[in-house]
Amino acid sequence: MTATTITAPVTGSGRVPALAGLRQTFTMAWRSLVAVKHNPLELVDYSITPIMFVFLFTYVLGGQMAGSPEAYLKYALPGIIVQNTLFMTMYTAMALNTDLTKGVFDRLRSLPIARSAPLIGRITADLAKHVWALLLMIGLGLLLGFRVTGGFGGFLLGTLLVVVFAAAVSWSAVLIGMLAGDAEKVQAFAFTLIFPITFTSSAFVVVDTMPGWLQAWSDVNPVTHLSDAFRGLLLGGAVAEPVLWSLVWAAGIALVFYPVAMRAYRAKV
């Protein structure tokens, strides 16, 4: 009689070599990107909505805020891009929450992949979508008269800064996605949080026009620092202080939310 050895299948809870985990992460990122082909409505969020923001802010508010749409576009476009980027980080929360509630993670858990691959892959894919929306808005701005006077280097550094900040904020989105009961609650929380932060910053108006008590908040608002830094890099100007503070805020947000978000993720997955 011959003994038969049965080998248990490797599941996602096992340890995966770093190189294999990296490859799996990019596979998950690609899965998220090609999903747009099967869900064209995502193009509305990542393409039509940014275009709508640029047109509305430029031509509805431009004459009142700066005397002409062209003059206002020069000031507001960097802030519009920052606001759109922050809103888009909440799509990460909504997508993770949807995958969680529909059992996608239950199926992925049975695969021999790193547990973090679906999560990091999702964030990576969403950061690529951030870059797409940013380039789309910059391209539209150029057609409407905006000029990147800070040079190509300033544009690259500004784009990198916005992406780094979005990556940090994505960890707060992960936590929200893990804790929210459904995607509608994620969306409601996003609007409640992001709207006040962006509209009490220098994204759309000069801080000096605000009441004194609101200026005090705006001066420390991370959206103010990021908007000023991005604007300065695109147009050319003093950017050392806002860039530094943007990086400090990004590091602080990541340090606070990354461990909590990963703990919530591991508890769910």
PDB file of C-alpha atoms in Angstrom, residues 19-213:
ATOM      1  CA  LEU A  19       9.417  40.262  -6.189  1.00  0.00           C
ATOM      2  CA  ALA A  20       6.370  38.050  -6.650  1.00  0.00           C
ATOM      3  CA  GLY A  21       4.328  40.383  -4.447  1.00  0.00           C
ATOM      4  CA  LEU A  22       5.384  43.364  -6.564  1.00  0.00           C
ATOM      5  CA  ARG A  23       4.395  41.556  -9.748  1.00  0.00           C
ATOM      6  CA  GLN A  24       1.032  40.637  -8.228  1.00  0.00           C
ATOM      7  CA  THR A  25       0.488  44.231  -7.180  1.00  0.00           C
ATOM      8  CA  PHE A  26       0.983  45.476 -10.735  1.00  0.00           C
ATOM      9  CA  THR A  27      -1.326  42.726 -11.984  1.00  0.00           C
ATOM     10  CA  MET A  28      -4.027  43.961  -9.612  1.00  0.00           C
ATOM     11  CA  ALA A  29      -3.374  47.541 -10.725  1.00  0.00           C
ATOM     12  CA  TRP A  30      -3.775  46.507 -14.360  1.00  0.00           C
ATOM     13  CA  ARG A  31      -7.006  44.713 -13.455  1.00  0.00           C
ATOM     14  CA  SER A  32      -8.368  47.962 -12.041  1.00  0.00           C
ATOM     15  CA  LEU A  33      -7.304  49.964 -15.085  1.00  0.00           C
ATOM     16  CA  VAL A  34      -8.761  47.645 -17.720  1.00  0.00           C
ATOM     17  CA  ALA A  35     -12.027  47.524 -15.762  1.00  0.00           C
ATOM     18  CA  VAL A  36     -12.750  50.963 -17.230  1.00  0.00           C
ATOM     19  CA  LYS A  37     -13.304  49.235 -20.572  1.00  0.00           C
ATOM     20  CA  HIS A  38     -16.154  47.246 -19.055  1.00  0.00           C
ATOM     21  CA  ASN A  39     -17.513  50.176 -17.039  1.00  0.00           C
ATOM     22  CA  PRO A  40     -17.468  53.282 -19.283  1.00  0.00           C
ATOM     23  CA  LEU A  41     -19.220  55.305 -16.576  1.00  0.00           C
ATOM     24  CA  GLU A  42     -15.838  55.587 -14.844  1.00  0.00           C
ATOM     25  CA  LEU A  43     -14.789  57.833 -17.725  1.00  0.00           C
ATOM     26  CA  VAL A  44     -17.358  60.347 -16.501  1.00  0.00           C
ATOM     27  CA  ASP A  45     -15.666  60.562 -13.112  1.00  0.00           C
ATOM     28  CA  TYR A  46     -12.142  60.705 -14.465  1.00  0.00           C
ATOM     29  CA  SER A  47     -12.701  62.744 -17.647  1.00  0.00           C
ATOM     30  CA  ILE A  48     -16.042  64.544 -17.920  1.00  0.00           C
ATOM     31  CA  THR A  49     -16.193  65.747 -14.309  1.00  0.00           C
ATOM     32  CA  PRO A  50     -12.721  67.410 -14.413  1.00  0.00           C
ATOM     33  CA  ILE A  51     -13.627  69.137 -17.694  1.00  0.00           C
ATOM     34  CA  MET A  52     -16.892  70.331 -16.175  1.00  0.00           C
ATOM     35  CA  PHE A  53     -15.059  71.744 -13.129  1.00  0.00           C
ATOM     36  CA  VAL A  54     -12.690  73.751 -15.334  1.00  0.00           C
ATOM     37  CA  PHE A  55     -15.468  75.223 -17.474  1.00  0.00           C
ATOM     38  CA  LEU A  56     -17.783  76.035 -14.561  1.00  0.00           C
ATOM     39  CA  PHE A  57     -15.183  77.724 -12.371  1.00  0.00           C
ATOM     40  CA  THR A  58     -13.637  79.605 -15.294  1.00  0.00           C
ATOM     41  CA  TYR A  59     -16.715  80.937 -17.036  1.00  0.00           C
ATOM     42  CA  VAL A  60     -19.219  81.175 -14.180  1.00  0.00           C
ATOM     43  CA  LEU A  61     -16.951  82.656 -11.501  1.00  0.00           C
ATOM     44  CA  GLY A  62     -14.117  84.120 -13.569  1.00  0.00           C
ATOM     45  CA  GLY A  63     -15.687  87.477 -14.414  1.00  0.00           C
ATOM     46  CA  GLN A  64     -16.774  88.118 -10.829  1.00  0.00           C
ATOM     47  CA  MET A  65     -13.596  86.867  -9.154  1.00  0.00           C
ATOM     48  CA  ALA A  66     -10.879  88.306 -11.386  1.00  0.00           C
ATOM     49  CA  GLY A  67     -12.518  90.524 -13.979  1.00  0.00           C
ATOM     50  CA  SER A  68     -12.260  87.969 -16.786  1.00  0.00           C
ATOM     51  CA  PRO A  69     -12.352  84.185 -17.178  1.00  0.00           C
ATOM     52  CA  GLU A  70      -8.796  84.148 -18.541  1.00  0.00           C
ATOM     53  CA  ALA A  71      -7.377  86.014 -15.537  1.00  0.00           C
ATOM     54  CA  TYR A  72      -9.198  83.769 -13.073  1.00  0.00           C
ATOM     55  CA  LEU A  73      -8.128  80.604 -14.892  1.00  0.00           C
ATOM     56  CA  LYS A  74      -4.491  81.519 -14.304  1.00  0.00           C
ATOM     57  CA  TYR A  75      -5.100  81.588 -10.553  1.00  0.00           C
ATOM     58  CA  ALA A  76      -7.763  78.917 -10.145  1.00  0.00           C
ATOM     59  CA  LEU A  77      -6.686  76.062 -12.436  1.00  0.00           C
ATOM     60  CA  PRO A  78      -4.063  74.671 -10.004  1.00  0.00           C
ATOM     61  CA  GLY A  79      -6.639  74.810  -7.200  1.00  0.00           C
ATOM     62  CA  ILE A  80      -9.279  73.113  -9.359  1.00  0.00           C
ATOM     63  CA  ILE A  81      -6.819  70.299 -10.073  1.00  0.00           C
ATOM     64  CA  VAL A  82      -6.014  69.923  -6.368  1.00  0.00           C
ATOM     65  CA  GLN A  83      -9.708  69.801  -5.472  1.00  0.00           C
ATOM     66  CA  ASN A  84     -10.435  67.240  -8.169  1.00  0.00           C
ATOM     67  CA  THR A  85      -7.507  65.109  -6.998  1.00  0.00           C
ATOM     68  CA  LEU A  86      -8.800  65.069  -3.431  1.00  0.00           C
ATOM     69  CA  PHE A  87     -12.278  64.102  -4.592  1.00  0.00           C
ATOM     70  CA  MET A  88     -10.824  61.308  -6.698  1.00  0.00           C
ATOM     71  CA  THR A  89      -9.092  59.767  -3.689  1.00  0.00           C
ATOM     72  CA  MET A  90     -12.564  58.968  -2.396  1.00  0.00           C
ATOM     73  CA  TYR A  91     -13.132  56.795  -5.479  1.00  0.00           C
ATOM     74  CA  THR A  92     -10.515  54.518  -3.960  1.00  0.00           C
ATOM     75  CA  ALA A  93     -12.649  54.250  -0.841  1.00  0.00           C
ATOM     76  CA  MET A  94     -15.792  53.571  -2.860  1.00  0.00           C
ATOM     77  CA  ALA A  95     -14.119  50.910  -5.019  1.00  0.00           C
ATOM     78  CA  LEU A  96     -12.629  49.105  -2.011  1.00  0.00           C
ATOM     79  CA  ASN A  97     -15.934  49.237  -0.188  1.00  0.00           C
ATOM     80  CA  THR A  98     -17.731  47.823  -3.234  1.00  0.00           C
ATOM     81  CA  ASP A  99     -15.190  45.009  -3.604  1.00  0.00           C
ATOM     82  CA  LEU A 100     -15.551  44.247   0.083  1.00  0.00           C
ATOM     83  CA  THR A 101     -19.359  44.178   0.165  1.00  0.00           C
ATOM     84  CA  LYS A 102     -19.646  42.181  -3.086  1.00  0.00           C
ATOM     85  CA  GLY A 103     -17.259  39.466  -1.944  1.00  0.00           C
ATOM     86  CA  VAL A 104     -14.411  40.224  -4.348  1.00  0.00           C
ATOM     87  CA  PHE A 105     -11.892  40.061  -1.515  1.00  0.00           C
ATOM     88  CA  ASP A 106     -13.321  36.710  -0.448  1.00  0.00           C
ATOM     89  CA  ARG A 107     -12.390  35.294  -3.856  1.00  0.00           C
ATOM     90  CA  LEU A 108      -8.984  36.966  -3.880  1.00  0.00           C
ATOM     91  CA  ARG A 109      -8.231  35.570  -0.424  1.00  0.00           C
ATOM     92  CA  SER A 110      -8.189  32.034  -1.852  1.00  0.00           C
ATOM     93  CA  LEU A 111      -5.502  32.921  -4.400  1.00  0.00           C
ATOM     94  CA  PRO A 112      -1.761  32.442  -3.715  1.00  0.00           C
ATOM     95  CA  ILE A 113      -1.044  36.173  -3.741  1.00  0.00           C
ATOM     96  CA  ALA A 114       0.196  38.706  -1.222  1.00  0.00           C
ATOM     97  CA  ARG A 115      -2.624  39.995   0.949  1.00  0.00           C
ATOM     98  CA  SER A 116      -1.599  43.571   0.257  1.00  0.00           C
ATOM     99  CA  ALA A 117      -1.533  43.158  -3.550  1.00  0.00           C
ATOM    100  CA  PRO A 118      -5.233  43.973  -4.184  1.00  0.00           C
ATOM    101  CA  LEU A 119      -5.031  47.043  -1.941  1.00  0.00           C
ATOM    102  CA  ILE A 120      -1.738  48.474  -3.226  1.00  0.00           C
ATOM    103  CA  GLY A 121      -2.775  47.576  -6.762  1.00  0.00           C
ATOM    104  CA  ARG A 122      -5.980  49.558  -6.398  1.00  0.00           C
ATOM    105  CA  ILE A 123      -4.147  52.607  -5.034  1.00  0.00           C
ATOM    106  CA  THR A 124      -1.542  52.397  -7.816  1.00  0.00           C
ATOM    107  CA  ALA A 125      -4.235  52.225 -10.510  1.00  0.00           C
ATOM    108  CA  ASP A 126      -6.102  55.151  -8.984  1.00  0.00           C
ATOM    109  CA  LEU A 127      -2.929  57.242  -8.883  1.00  0.00           C
ATOM    110  CA  ALA A 128      -2.534  56.588 -12.611  1.00  0.00           C
ATOM    111  CA  LYS A 129      -6.095  57.848 -13.065  1.00  0.00           C
ATOM    112  CA  HIS A 130      -5.170  60.958 -11.038  1.00  0.00           C
ATOM    113  CA  VAL A 131      -2.378  61.667 -13.511  1.00  0.00           C
ATOM    114  CA  TRP A 132      -4.767  61.187 -16.435  1.00  0.00           C
ATOM    115  CA  ALA A 133      -7.276  63.676 -14.994  1.00  0.00           C
ATOM    116  CA  LEU A 134      -4.497  66.146 -14.171  1.00  0.00           C
ATOM    117  CA  LEU A 135      -3.105  66.016 -17.714  1.00  0.00           C
ATOM    118  CA  LEU A 136      -6.601  66.379 -19.135  1.00  0.00           C
ATOM    119  CA  MET A 137      -7.265  69.502 -17.068  1.00  0.00           C
ATOM    120  CA  ILE A 138      -3.885  71.017 -17.891  1.00  0.00           C
ATOM    121  CA  GLY A 139      -4.496  70.340 -21.583  1.00  0.00           C
ATOM    122  CA  LEU A 140      -7.911  71.989 -21.420  1.00  0.00           C
ATOM    123  CA  GLY A 141      -6.425  74.909 -19.517  1.00  0.00           C
ATOM    124  CA  LEU A 142      -3.836  75.409 -22.257  1.00  0.00           C
ATOM    125  CA  LEU A 143      -6.617  75.525 -24.842  1.00  0.00           C
ATOM    126  CA  LEU A 144      -8.427  78.159 -22.760  1.00  0.00           C
ATOM    127  CA  GLY A 145      -5.352  80.367 -22.365  1.00  0.00           C
ATOM    128  CA  PHE A 146      -3.511  79.025 -19.317  1.00  0.00           C
ATOM    129  CA  ARG A 147       0.281  79.018 -19.678  1.00  0.00           C
ATOM    130  CA  VAL A 148       2.810  76.957 -17.718  1.00  0.00           C
ATOM    131  CA  THR A 149       5.378  79.731 -17.268  1.00  0.00           C
ATOM    132  CA  GLY A 150       7.289  77.711 -14.669  1.00  0.00           C
ATOM    133  CA  GLY A 151       8.687  75.494 -17.403  1.00  0.00           C
ATOM    134  CA  PHE A 152       8.491  71.760 -18.012  1.00  0.00           C
ATOM    135  CA  GLY A 153      10.532  71.048 -14.887  1.00  0.00           C
ATOM    136  CA  GLY A 154       8.076  72.977 -12.762  1.00  0.00           C
ATOM    137  CA  PHE A 155       5.204  71.071 -14.336  1.00  0.00           C
ATOM    138  CA  LEU A 156       6.842  67.698 -13.614  1.00  0.00           C
ATOM    139  CA  LEU A 157       7.667  68.623 -10.019  1.00  0.00           C
ATOM    140  CA  GLY A 158       4.153  69.965  -9.486  1.00  0.00           C
ATOM    141  CA  THR A 159       2.586  66.806 -10.883  1.00  0.00           C
ATOM    142  CA  LEU A 160       4.822  64.650  -8.700  1.00  0.00           C
ATOM    143  CA  LEU A 161       3.914  66.685  -5.620  1.00  0.00           C
ATOM    144  CA  VAL A 162       0.180  66.318  -6.272  1.00  0.00           C
ATOM    145  CA  VAL A 163       0.555  62.558  -6.825  1.00  0.00           C
ATOM    146  CA  VAL A 164       2.594  62.151  -3.620  1.00  0.00           C
ATOM    147  CA  PHE A 165      -0.057  64.053  -1.666  1.00  0.00           C
ATOM    148  CA  ALA A 166      -2.826  61.968  -3.263  1.00  0.00           C
ATOM    149  CA  ALA A 167      -0.971  58.771  -2.319  1.00  0.00           C
ATOM    150  CA  ALA A 168      -0.853  59.918   1.310  1.00  0.00           C
ATOM    151  CA  VAL A 169      -4.533  60.878   1.387  1.00  0.00           C
ATOM    152  CA  SER A 170      -5.404  57.532  -0.213  1.00  0.00           C
ATOM    153  CA  TRP A 171      -4.690  55.837   3.123  1.00  0.00           C
ATOM    154  CA  SER A 172      -7.457  57.843   4.752  1.00  0.00           C
ATOM    155  CA  ALA A 173      -9.672  56.736   1.861  1.00  0.00           C
ATOM    156  CA  VAL A 174      -8.730  53.101   2.538  1.00  0.00           C
ATOM    157  CA  LEU A 175      -9.808  53.484   6.157  1.00  0.00           C
ATOM    158  CA  ILE A 176     -13.110  55.057   5.145  1.00  0.00           C
ATOM    159  CA  GLY A 177     -13.725  52.312   2.595  1.00  0.00           C
ATOM    160  CA  MET A 178     -13.095  49.610   5.179  1.00  0.00           C
ATOM    161  CA  LEU A 179     -15.292  51.152   7.866  1.00  0.00           C
ATOM    162  CA  ALA A 180     -18.232  52.537   5.856  1.00  0.00           C
ATOM    163  CA  GLY A 181     -21.325  50.387   5.567  1.00  0.00           C
ATOM    164  CA  ASP A 182     -21.800  50.996   1.833  1.00  0.00           C
ATOM    165  CA  ALA A 183     -20.560  53.129  -1.065  1.00  0.00           C
ATOM    166  CA  GLU A 184     -23.261  55.765  -0.527  1.00  0.00           C
ATOM    167  CA  LYS A 185     -21.965  56.441   2.982  1.00  0.00           C
ATOM    168  CA  VAL A 186     -18.438  56.763   1.587  1.00  0.00           C
ATOM    169  CA  GLN A 187     -19.647  59.375  -0.894  1.00  0.00           C
ATOM    170  CA  ALA A 188     -21.572  61.309   1.751  1.00  0.00           C
ATOM    171  CA  PHE A 189     -18.535  61.402   4.037  1.00  0.00           C
ATOM    172  CA  ALA A 190     -16.308  62.555   1.169  1.00  0.00           C
ATOM    173  CA  PHE A 191     -18.509  65.510   0.318  1.00  0.00           C
ATOM    174  CA  THR A 192     -18.891  66.461   3.980  1.00  0.00           C
ATOM    175  CA  LEU A 193     -15.126  66.474   4.537  1.00  0.00           C
ATOM    176  CA  ILE A 194     -13.574  67.624   1.261  1.00  0.00           C
ATOM    177  CA  PHE A 195     -15.891  70.486   0.333  1.00  0.00           C
ATOM    178  CA  PRO A 196     -15.210  72.553   3.495  1.00  0.00           C
ATOM    179  CA  ILE A 197     -11.466  71.899   3.352  1.00  0.00           C
ATOM    180  CA  THR A 198     -11.098  72.936  -0.286  1.00  0.00           C
ATOM    181  CA  PHE A 199     -13.373  75.979  -0.161  1.00  0.00           C
ATOM    182  CA  THR A 200     -11.691  77.367   2.963  1.00  0.00           C
ATOM    183  CA  SER A 201      -8.283  77.288   1.286  1.00  0.00           C
ATOM    184  CA  SER A 202      -6.451  79.348  -1.305  1.00  0.00           C
ATOM    185  CA  ALA A 203      -7.531  76.962  -4.059  1.00  0.00           C
ATOM    186  CA  PHE A 204     -10.110  79.377  -5.477  1.00  0.00           C
ATOM    187  CA  VAL A 205      -9.712  82.697  -3.675  1.00  0.00           C
ATOM    188  CA  VAL A 206      -6.932  84.786  -2.183  1.00  0.00           C
ATOM    189  CA  VAL A 207      -6.746  84.101   1.547  1.00  0.00           C
ATOM    190  CA  ASP A 208      -6.468  87.830   2.371  1.00  0.00           C
ATOM    191  CA  THR A 209     -10.087  88.339   1.254  1.00  0.00           C
ATOM    192  CA  MET A 210     -11.386  86.040   4.016  1.00  0.00           C
ATOM    193  CA  PRO A 211     -12.399  87.099   7.540  1.00  0.00           C
ATOM    194  CA  GLY A 212      -9.520  87.056  10.010  1.00  0.00           C
ATOM    195  CA  TRP A 213     -10.679  83.955  11.893  1.00  0.00           C
TER     196      TRP A 213
END
